[in-house]
Coordinates of C-alpha atoms in Angstrom, one line a residue:
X1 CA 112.2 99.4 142.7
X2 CA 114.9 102.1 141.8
X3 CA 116.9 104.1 144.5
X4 CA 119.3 107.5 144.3
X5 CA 121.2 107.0 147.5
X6 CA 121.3 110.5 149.3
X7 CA 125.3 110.3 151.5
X8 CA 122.9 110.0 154.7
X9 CA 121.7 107.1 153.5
X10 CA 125.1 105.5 152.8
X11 CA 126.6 105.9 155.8
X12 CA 123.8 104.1 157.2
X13 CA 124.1 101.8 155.1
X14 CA 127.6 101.5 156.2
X15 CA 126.7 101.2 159.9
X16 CA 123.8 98.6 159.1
X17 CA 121.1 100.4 160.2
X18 CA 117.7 100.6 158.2
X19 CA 117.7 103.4 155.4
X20 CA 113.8 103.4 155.3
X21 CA 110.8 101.2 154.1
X22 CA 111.1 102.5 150.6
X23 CA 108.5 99.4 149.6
X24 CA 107.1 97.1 151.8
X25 CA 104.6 94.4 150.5
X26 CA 101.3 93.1 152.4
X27 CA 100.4 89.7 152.0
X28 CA 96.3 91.1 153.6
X29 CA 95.7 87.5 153.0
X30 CA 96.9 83.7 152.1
X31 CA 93.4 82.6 151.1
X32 CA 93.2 82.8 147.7
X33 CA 89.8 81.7 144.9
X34 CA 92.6 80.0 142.5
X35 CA 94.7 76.8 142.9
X36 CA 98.0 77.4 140.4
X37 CA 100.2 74.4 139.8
X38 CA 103.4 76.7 140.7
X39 CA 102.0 77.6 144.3
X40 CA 100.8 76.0 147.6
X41 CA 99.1 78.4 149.5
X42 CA 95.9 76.6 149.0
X43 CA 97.5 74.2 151.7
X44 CA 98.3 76.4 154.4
X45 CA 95.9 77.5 156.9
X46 CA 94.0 80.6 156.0
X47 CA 95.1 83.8 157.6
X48 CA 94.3 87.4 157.3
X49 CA 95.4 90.8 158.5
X50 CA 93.4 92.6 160.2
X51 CA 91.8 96.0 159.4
X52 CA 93.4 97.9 162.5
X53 CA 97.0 96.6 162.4
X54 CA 96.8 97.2 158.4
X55 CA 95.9 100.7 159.2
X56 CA 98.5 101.4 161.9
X57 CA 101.0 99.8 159.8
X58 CA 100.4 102.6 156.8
X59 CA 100.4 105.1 159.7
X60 CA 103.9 103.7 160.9
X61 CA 105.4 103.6 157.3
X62 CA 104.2 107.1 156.3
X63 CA 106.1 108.4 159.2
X64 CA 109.2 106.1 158.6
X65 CA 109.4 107.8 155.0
X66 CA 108.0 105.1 153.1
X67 CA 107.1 105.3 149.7
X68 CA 105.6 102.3 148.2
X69 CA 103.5 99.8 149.3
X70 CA 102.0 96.6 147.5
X71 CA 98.9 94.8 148.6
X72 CA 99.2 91.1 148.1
X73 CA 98.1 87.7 148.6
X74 CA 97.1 84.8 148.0
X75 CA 94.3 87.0 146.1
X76 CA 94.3 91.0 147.7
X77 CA 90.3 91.6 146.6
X78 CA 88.5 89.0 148.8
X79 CA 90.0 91.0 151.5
X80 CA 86.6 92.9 152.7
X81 CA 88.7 96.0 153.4
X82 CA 90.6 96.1 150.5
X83 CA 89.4 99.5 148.5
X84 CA 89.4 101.3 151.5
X85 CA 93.4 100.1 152.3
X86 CA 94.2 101.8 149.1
X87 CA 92.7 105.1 150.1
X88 CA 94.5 105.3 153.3
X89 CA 97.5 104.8 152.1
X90 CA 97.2 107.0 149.0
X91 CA 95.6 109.7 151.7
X92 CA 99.2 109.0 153.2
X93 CA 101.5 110.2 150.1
X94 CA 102.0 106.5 149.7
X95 CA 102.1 104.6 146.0
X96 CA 99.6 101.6 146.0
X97 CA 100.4 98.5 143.6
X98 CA 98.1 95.4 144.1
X99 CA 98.6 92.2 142.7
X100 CA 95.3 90.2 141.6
X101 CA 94.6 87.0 139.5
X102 CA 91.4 88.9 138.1
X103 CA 88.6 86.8 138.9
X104 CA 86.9 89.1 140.6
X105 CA 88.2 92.3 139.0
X106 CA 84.4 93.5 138.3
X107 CA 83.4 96.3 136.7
X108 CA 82.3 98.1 140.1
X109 CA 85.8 96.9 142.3
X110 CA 88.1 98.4 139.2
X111 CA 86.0 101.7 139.3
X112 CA 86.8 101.5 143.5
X113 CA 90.5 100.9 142.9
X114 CA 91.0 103.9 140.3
X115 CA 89.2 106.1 142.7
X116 CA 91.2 105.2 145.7
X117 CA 94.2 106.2 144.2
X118 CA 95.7 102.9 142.9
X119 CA 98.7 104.0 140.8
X120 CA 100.1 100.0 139.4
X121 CA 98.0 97.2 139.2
X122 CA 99.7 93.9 138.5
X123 CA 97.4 90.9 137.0
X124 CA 98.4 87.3 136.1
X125 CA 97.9 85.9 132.8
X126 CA 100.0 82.3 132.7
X127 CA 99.2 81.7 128.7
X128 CA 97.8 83.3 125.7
X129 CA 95.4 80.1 125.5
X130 CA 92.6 80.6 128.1
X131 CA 92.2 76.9 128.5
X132 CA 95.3 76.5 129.3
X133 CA 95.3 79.6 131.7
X134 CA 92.2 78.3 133.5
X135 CA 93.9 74.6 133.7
X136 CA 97.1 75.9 135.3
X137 CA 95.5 78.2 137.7
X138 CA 92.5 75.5 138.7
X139 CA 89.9 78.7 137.9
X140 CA 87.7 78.2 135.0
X141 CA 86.9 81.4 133.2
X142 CA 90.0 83.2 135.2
X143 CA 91.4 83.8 131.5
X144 CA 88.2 85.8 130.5
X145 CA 87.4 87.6 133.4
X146 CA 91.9 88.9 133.6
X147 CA 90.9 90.3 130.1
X148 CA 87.8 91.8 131.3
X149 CA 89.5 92.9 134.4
X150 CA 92.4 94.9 132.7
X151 CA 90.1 96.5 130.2
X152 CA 87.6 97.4 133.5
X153 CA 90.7 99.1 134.8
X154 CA 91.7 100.8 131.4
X155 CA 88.0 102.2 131.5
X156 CA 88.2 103.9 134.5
X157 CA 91.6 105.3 134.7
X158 CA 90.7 107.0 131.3
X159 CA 87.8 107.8 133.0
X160 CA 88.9 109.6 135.8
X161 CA 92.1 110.6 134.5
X162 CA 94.5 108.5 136.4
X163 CA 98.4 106.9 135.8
X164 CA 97.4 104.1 136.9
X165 CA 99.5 101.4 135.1
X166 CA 98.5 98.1 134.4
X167 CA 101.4 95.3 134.2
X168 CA 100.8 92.0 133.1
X169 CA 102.8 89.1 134.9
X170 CA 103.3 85.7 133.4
X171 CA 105.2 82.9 134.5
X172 CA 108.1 81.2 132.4
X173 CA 108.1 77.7 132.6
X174 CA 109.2 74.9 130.3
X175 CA 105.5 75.1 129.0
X176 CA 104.7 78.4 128.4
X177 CA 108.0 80.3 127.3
X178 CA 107.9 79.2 123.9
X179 CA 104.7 80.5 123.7
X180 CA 105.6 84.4 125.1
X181 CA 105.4 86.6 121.8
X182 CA 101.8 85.1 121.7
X183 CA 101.5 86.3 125.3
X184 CA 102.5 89.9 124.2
X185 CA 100.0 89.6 121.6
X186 CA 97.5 89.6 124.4
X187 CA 98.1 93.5 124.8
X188 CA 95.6 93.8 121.2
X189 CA 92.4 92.7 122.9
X190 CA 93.5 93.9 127.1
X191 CA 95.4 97.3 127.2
X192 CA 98.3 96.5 129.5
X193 CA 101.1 99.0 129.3
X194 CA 104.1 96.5 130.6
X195 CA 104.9 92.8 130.8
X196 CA 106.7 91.2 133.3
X197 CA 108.2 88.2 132.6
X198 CA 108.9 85.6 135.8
X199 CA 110.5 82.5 136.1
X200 CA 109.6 79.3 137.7
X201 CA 111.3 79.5 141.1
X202 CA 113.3 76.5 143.2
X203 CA 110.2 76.9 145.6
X204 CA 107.8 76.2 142.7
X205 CA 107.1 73.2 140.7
X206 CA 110.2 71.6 139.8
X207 CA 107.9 69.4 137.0
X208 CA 108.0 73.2 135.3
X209 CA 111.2 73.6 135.5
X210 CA 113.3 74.5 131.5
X211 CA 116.1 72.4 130.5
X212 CA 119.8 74.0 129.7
X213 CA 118.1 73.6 126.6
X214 CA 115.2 75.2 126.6
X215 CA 116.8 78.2 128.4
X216 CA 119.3 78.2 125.5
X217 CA 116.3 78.8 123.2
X218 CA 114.9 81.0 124.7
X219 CA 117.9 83.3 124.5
X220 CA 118.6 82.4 120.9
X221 CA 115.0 82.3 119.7
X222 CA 111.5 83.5 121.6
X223 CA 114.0 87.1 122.7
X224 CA 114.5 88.4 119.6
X225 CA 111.1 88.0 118.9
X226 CA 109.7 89.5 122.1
X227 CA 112.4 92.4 122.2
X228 CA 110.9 93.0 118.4
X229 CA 107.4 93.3 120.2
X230 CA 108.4 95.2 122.9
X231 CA 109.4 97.7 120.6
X232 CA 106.1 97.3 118.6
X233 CA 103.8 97.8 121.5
X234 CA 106.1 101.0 122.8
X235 CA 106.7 98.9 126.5
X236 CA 108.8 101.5 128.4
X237 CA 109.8 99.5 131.3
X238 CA 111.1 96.0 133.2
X239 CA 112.7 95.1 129.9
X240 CA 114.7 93.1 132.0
X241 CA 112.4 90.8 132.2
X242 CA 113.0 89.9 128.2
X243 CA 116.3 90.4 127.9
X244 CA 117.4 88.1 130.8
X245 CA 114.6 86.4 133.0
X246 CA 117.0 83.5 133.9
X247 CA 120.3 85.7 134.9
X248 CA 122.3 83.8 132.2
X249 CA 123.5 87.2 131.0
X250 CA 124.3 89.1 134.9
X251 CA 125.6 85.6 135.9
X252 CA 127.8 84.4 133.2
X253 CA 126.4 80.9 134.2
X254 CA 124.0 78.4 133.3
X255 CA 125.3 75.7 135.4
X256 CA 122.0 76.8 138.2
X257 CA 119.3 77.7 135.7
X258 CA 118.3 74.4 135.6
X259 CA 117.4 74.0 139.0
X260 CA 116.0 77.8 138.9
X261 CA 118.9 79.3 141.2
X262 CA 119.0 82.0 138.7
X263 CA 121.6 84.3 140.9
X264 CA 123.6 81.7 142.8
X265 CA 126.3 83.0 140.9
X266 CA 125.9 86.5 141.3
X267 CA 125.2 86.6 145.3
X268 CA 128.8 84.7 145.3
X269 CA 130.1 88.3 145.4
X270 CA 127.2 90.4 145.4
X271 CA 125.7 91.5 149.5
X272 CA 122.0 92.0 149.4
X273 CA 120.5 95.7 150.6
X274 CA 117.3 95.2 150.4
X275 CA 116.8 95.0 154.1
X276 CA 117.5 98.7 154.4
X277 CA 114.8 99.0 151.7
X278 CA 112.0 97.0 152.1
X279 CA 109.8 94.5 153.8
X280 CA 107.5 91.9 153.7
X281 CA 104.3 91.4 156.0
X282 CA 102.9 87.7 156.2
X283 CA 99.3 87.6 156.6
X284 CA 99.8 86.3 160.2
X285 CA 101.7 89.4 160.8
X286 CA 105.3 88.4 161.0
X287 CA 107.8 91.0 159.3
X288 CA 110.4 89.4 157.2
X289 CA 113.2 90.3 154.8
X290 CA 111.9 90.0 151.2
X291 CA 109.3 88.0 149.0
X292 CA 111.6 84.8 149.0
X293 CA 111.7 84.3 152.9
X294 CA 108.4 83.2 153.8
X295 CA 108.6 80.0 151.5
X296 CA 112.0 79.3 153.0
X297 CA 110.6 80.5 156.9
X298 CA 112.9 80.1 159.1
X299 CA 112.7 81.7 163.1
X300 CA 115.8 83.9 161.9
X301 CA 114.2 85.6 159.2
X302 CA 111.3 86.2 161.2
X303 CA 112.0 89.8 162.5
X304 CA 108.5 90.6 164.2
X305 CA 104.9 90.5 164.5
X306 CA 102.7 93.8 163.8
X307 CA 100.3 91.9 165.6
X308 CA 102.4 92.2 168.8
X309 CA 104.5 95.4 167.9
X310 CA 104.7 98.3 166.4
X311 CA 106.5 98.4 162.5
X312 CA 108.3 101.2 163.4
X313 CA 109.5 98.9 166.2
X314 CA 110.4 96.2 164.3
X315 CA 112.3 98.1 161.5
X316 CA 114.5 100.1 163.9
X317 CA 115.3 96.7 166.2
X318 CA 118.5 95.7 167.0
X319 CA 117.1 92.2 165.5
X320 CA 116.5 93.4 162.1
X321 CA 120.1 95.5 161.9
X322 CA 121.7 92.4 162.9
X323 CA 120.1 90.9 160.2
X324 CA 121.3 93.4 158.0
X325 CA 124.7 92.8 158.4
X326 CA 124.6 89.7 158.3
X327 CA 123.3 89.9 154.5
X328 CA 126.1 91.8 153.9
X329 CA 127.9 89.2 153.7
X330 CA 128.2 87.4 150.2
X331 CA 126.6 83.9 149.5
X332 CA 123.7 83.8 151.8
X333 CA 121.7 80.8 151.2
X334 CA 118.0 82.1 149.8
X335 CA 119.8 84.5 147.7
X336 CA 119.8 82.2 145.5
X337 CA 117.1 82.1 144.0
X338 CA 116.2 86.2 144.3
X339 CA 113.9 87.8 142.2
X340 CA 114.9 89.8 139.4
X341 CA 114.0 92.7 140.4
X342 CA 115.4 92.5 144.1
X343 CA 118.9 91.4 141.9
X344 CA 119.0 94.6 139.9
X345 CA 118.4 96.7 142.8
X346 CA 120.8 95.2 144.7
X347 CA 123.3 95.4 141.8
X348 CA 122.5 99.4 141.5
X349 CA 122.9 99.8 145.1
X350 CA 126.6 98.5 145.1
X351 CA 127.2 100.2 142.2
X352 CA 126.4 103.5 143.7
X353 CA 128.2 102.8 147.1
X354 CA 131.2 101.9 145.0
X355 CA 131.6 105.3 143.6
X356 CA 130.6 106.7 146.6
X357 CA 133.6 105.3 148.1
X358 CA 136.0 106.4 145.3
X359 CA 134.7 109.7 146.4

């Protein structure tokens, strides 16, 4: 997610109020058909968002001035409404991404997508070894059928003449990132046009966490490699996620990576925006800051229910500006262990209020 602050938007920035909900994420379900080492949703009791408060939400956002919005899980597609979320929202002005494990990325849902208007699709591949794939992720044949999935998508987009761009995702852990060139090889037999690159998290499996060690070879070994590839395959974007998954570069620090608190050292100094930005919908309906709250939920980061409320209510609450400020405030705890790609926008943001100030 990448911003140009208009001066509007920095003063009320300034004065802590909500800019707009340039992306907010649905999570249209927890129940999901896999059962991955590095997540426990398969433990929580199943929820689901409703077809009506999904629809009045994307009403809500388009007139908020929203822009993007990501359809999530658990897995997105066993939501029975699914294809015809994307329409509305594309029918809205709004950009759709969905995120999917692929086991049910069939031939006839990939045609639905493309022709509802999806414009990123983001698919999880964990290894370039379907066994191990299928091991990690408790799903046998979910390696195949990822494949088959992207290449459904590729079809159609072609097809039909879309951008649609596929991403593929794949987690970093002290198994698998020695084994990330072969994972860009993947792109000669599925025609992704990016690859994303995530670590473990502190909320994940802390058996997958990488040594100081291992982190150290990844910078002085598997990047070179992958930055060669990158170049190879003509990858255009999130080369962030190569050049430094771990923060060991933006932090100056590898004292945390070991316990995967990749930005405790730059949230020391750095605020977080992202409130002003963006939002995350739980599939029981609570509204909450960002992708790493609801597996540190607390009551205070709980900002609403769309179930009970409106979104346009809840973003413009006196709640969720309080909440705002408060996160302007260096060194807030689950900061710590922020996404990437939260990190860089926040870092851009504070960069461009910075010379906004220096008039």
């Amino acid at each position: 997610m990448k911003i140009k602050l208009t001066e509007e938007e920095i003063k009320k920035l300034k004065e802590n109020r909500g800019v707009r909900p340039h992306r907010v994420k649905f999570q249209l379900t927890n129940a999901c058909n896999a059962r991955c080492k590095h997540c426990n949703l398969y433990l929580i009791k199943p929820d689901v968002l409703s077809k009506e408060v999904v629809l009045k939400t994307l009403a809500d956002l388009s007139e908020l001035g929203g822009k993007d919005v990501d359809f999530t899980g658990g897995e997105p597609t066993t939501h029975p409404n699914f294809v015809e979320f994307i329409k509305t929202a594309t029918d809205y002005g709004l950009n759709v991404k969905a995120n999917t494990n692929g086991f049910l990325l069939i031939e006839k849902l990939a045609e639905g997508m493309i022709k509802a208007g999806l414009k990123e699709l983001a698919i999880s591949i964990d290894s370039h070894s379907a066994e191990e794939h299928d091991k990690r992720r408790c799903l046998p044949g979910g390696w195949q059928k990822a494949i088959d999935g992207i290449n459904f998508i590729d079809k159609y987009r072609k097809k039909y003449k879309t951008n649609t761009k596929v991403i593929l995702y794949s987690i970093l852990s002290n198994k698998s990132y020695n084994h990330a060139p072969e994972i860009i090889d993947l792109k000669k037999i599925a025609n992704f046009d990016e690859i994303n690159f995530i670590p473990i998290k502190d909320i994940e499996n802390k058996e997958d966490f990488l040594s100081k060690e291992q982190i150290e070879d990844y910078y002085q070994n598997i990047k070179p490699i992958l930055v060669e590839k990158y170049n190879e395959y003509k990858f255009t974007g999130i080369f962030r996620t190569i050049d430094d998954p771990f923060g060991v570069i933006a932090s100056k620090t590898e004292d945390k990576s070991t316990s995967a608190k990749y930005t405790e050292e730059i949230y020391k100094n750095l605020p977080c925006y992202i409130t002003n930005f963006y939002a995350y919908i739980i599939s029981d309906g609570s509204v909450v800051q960002c992708c790493v709250a609801p597996h540190h939920l607390r009551p205070e980061f709980i900002m609403g229910n769309i179930n009970q409320q409106s979104f346009k209510e809840i973003w413009n609450s006196d709640r969720y500006n309080q909440l705002r400020q408060t996160l302007l405030k260096p060194n807030f705890e689950i900061c710590k262990c922020c996404s990437g790609h939260h990190t860089a926008f926040n870092l851009d943001v504070h960069q461009q209020i910075k010379e906004y100030e220096k008039g």
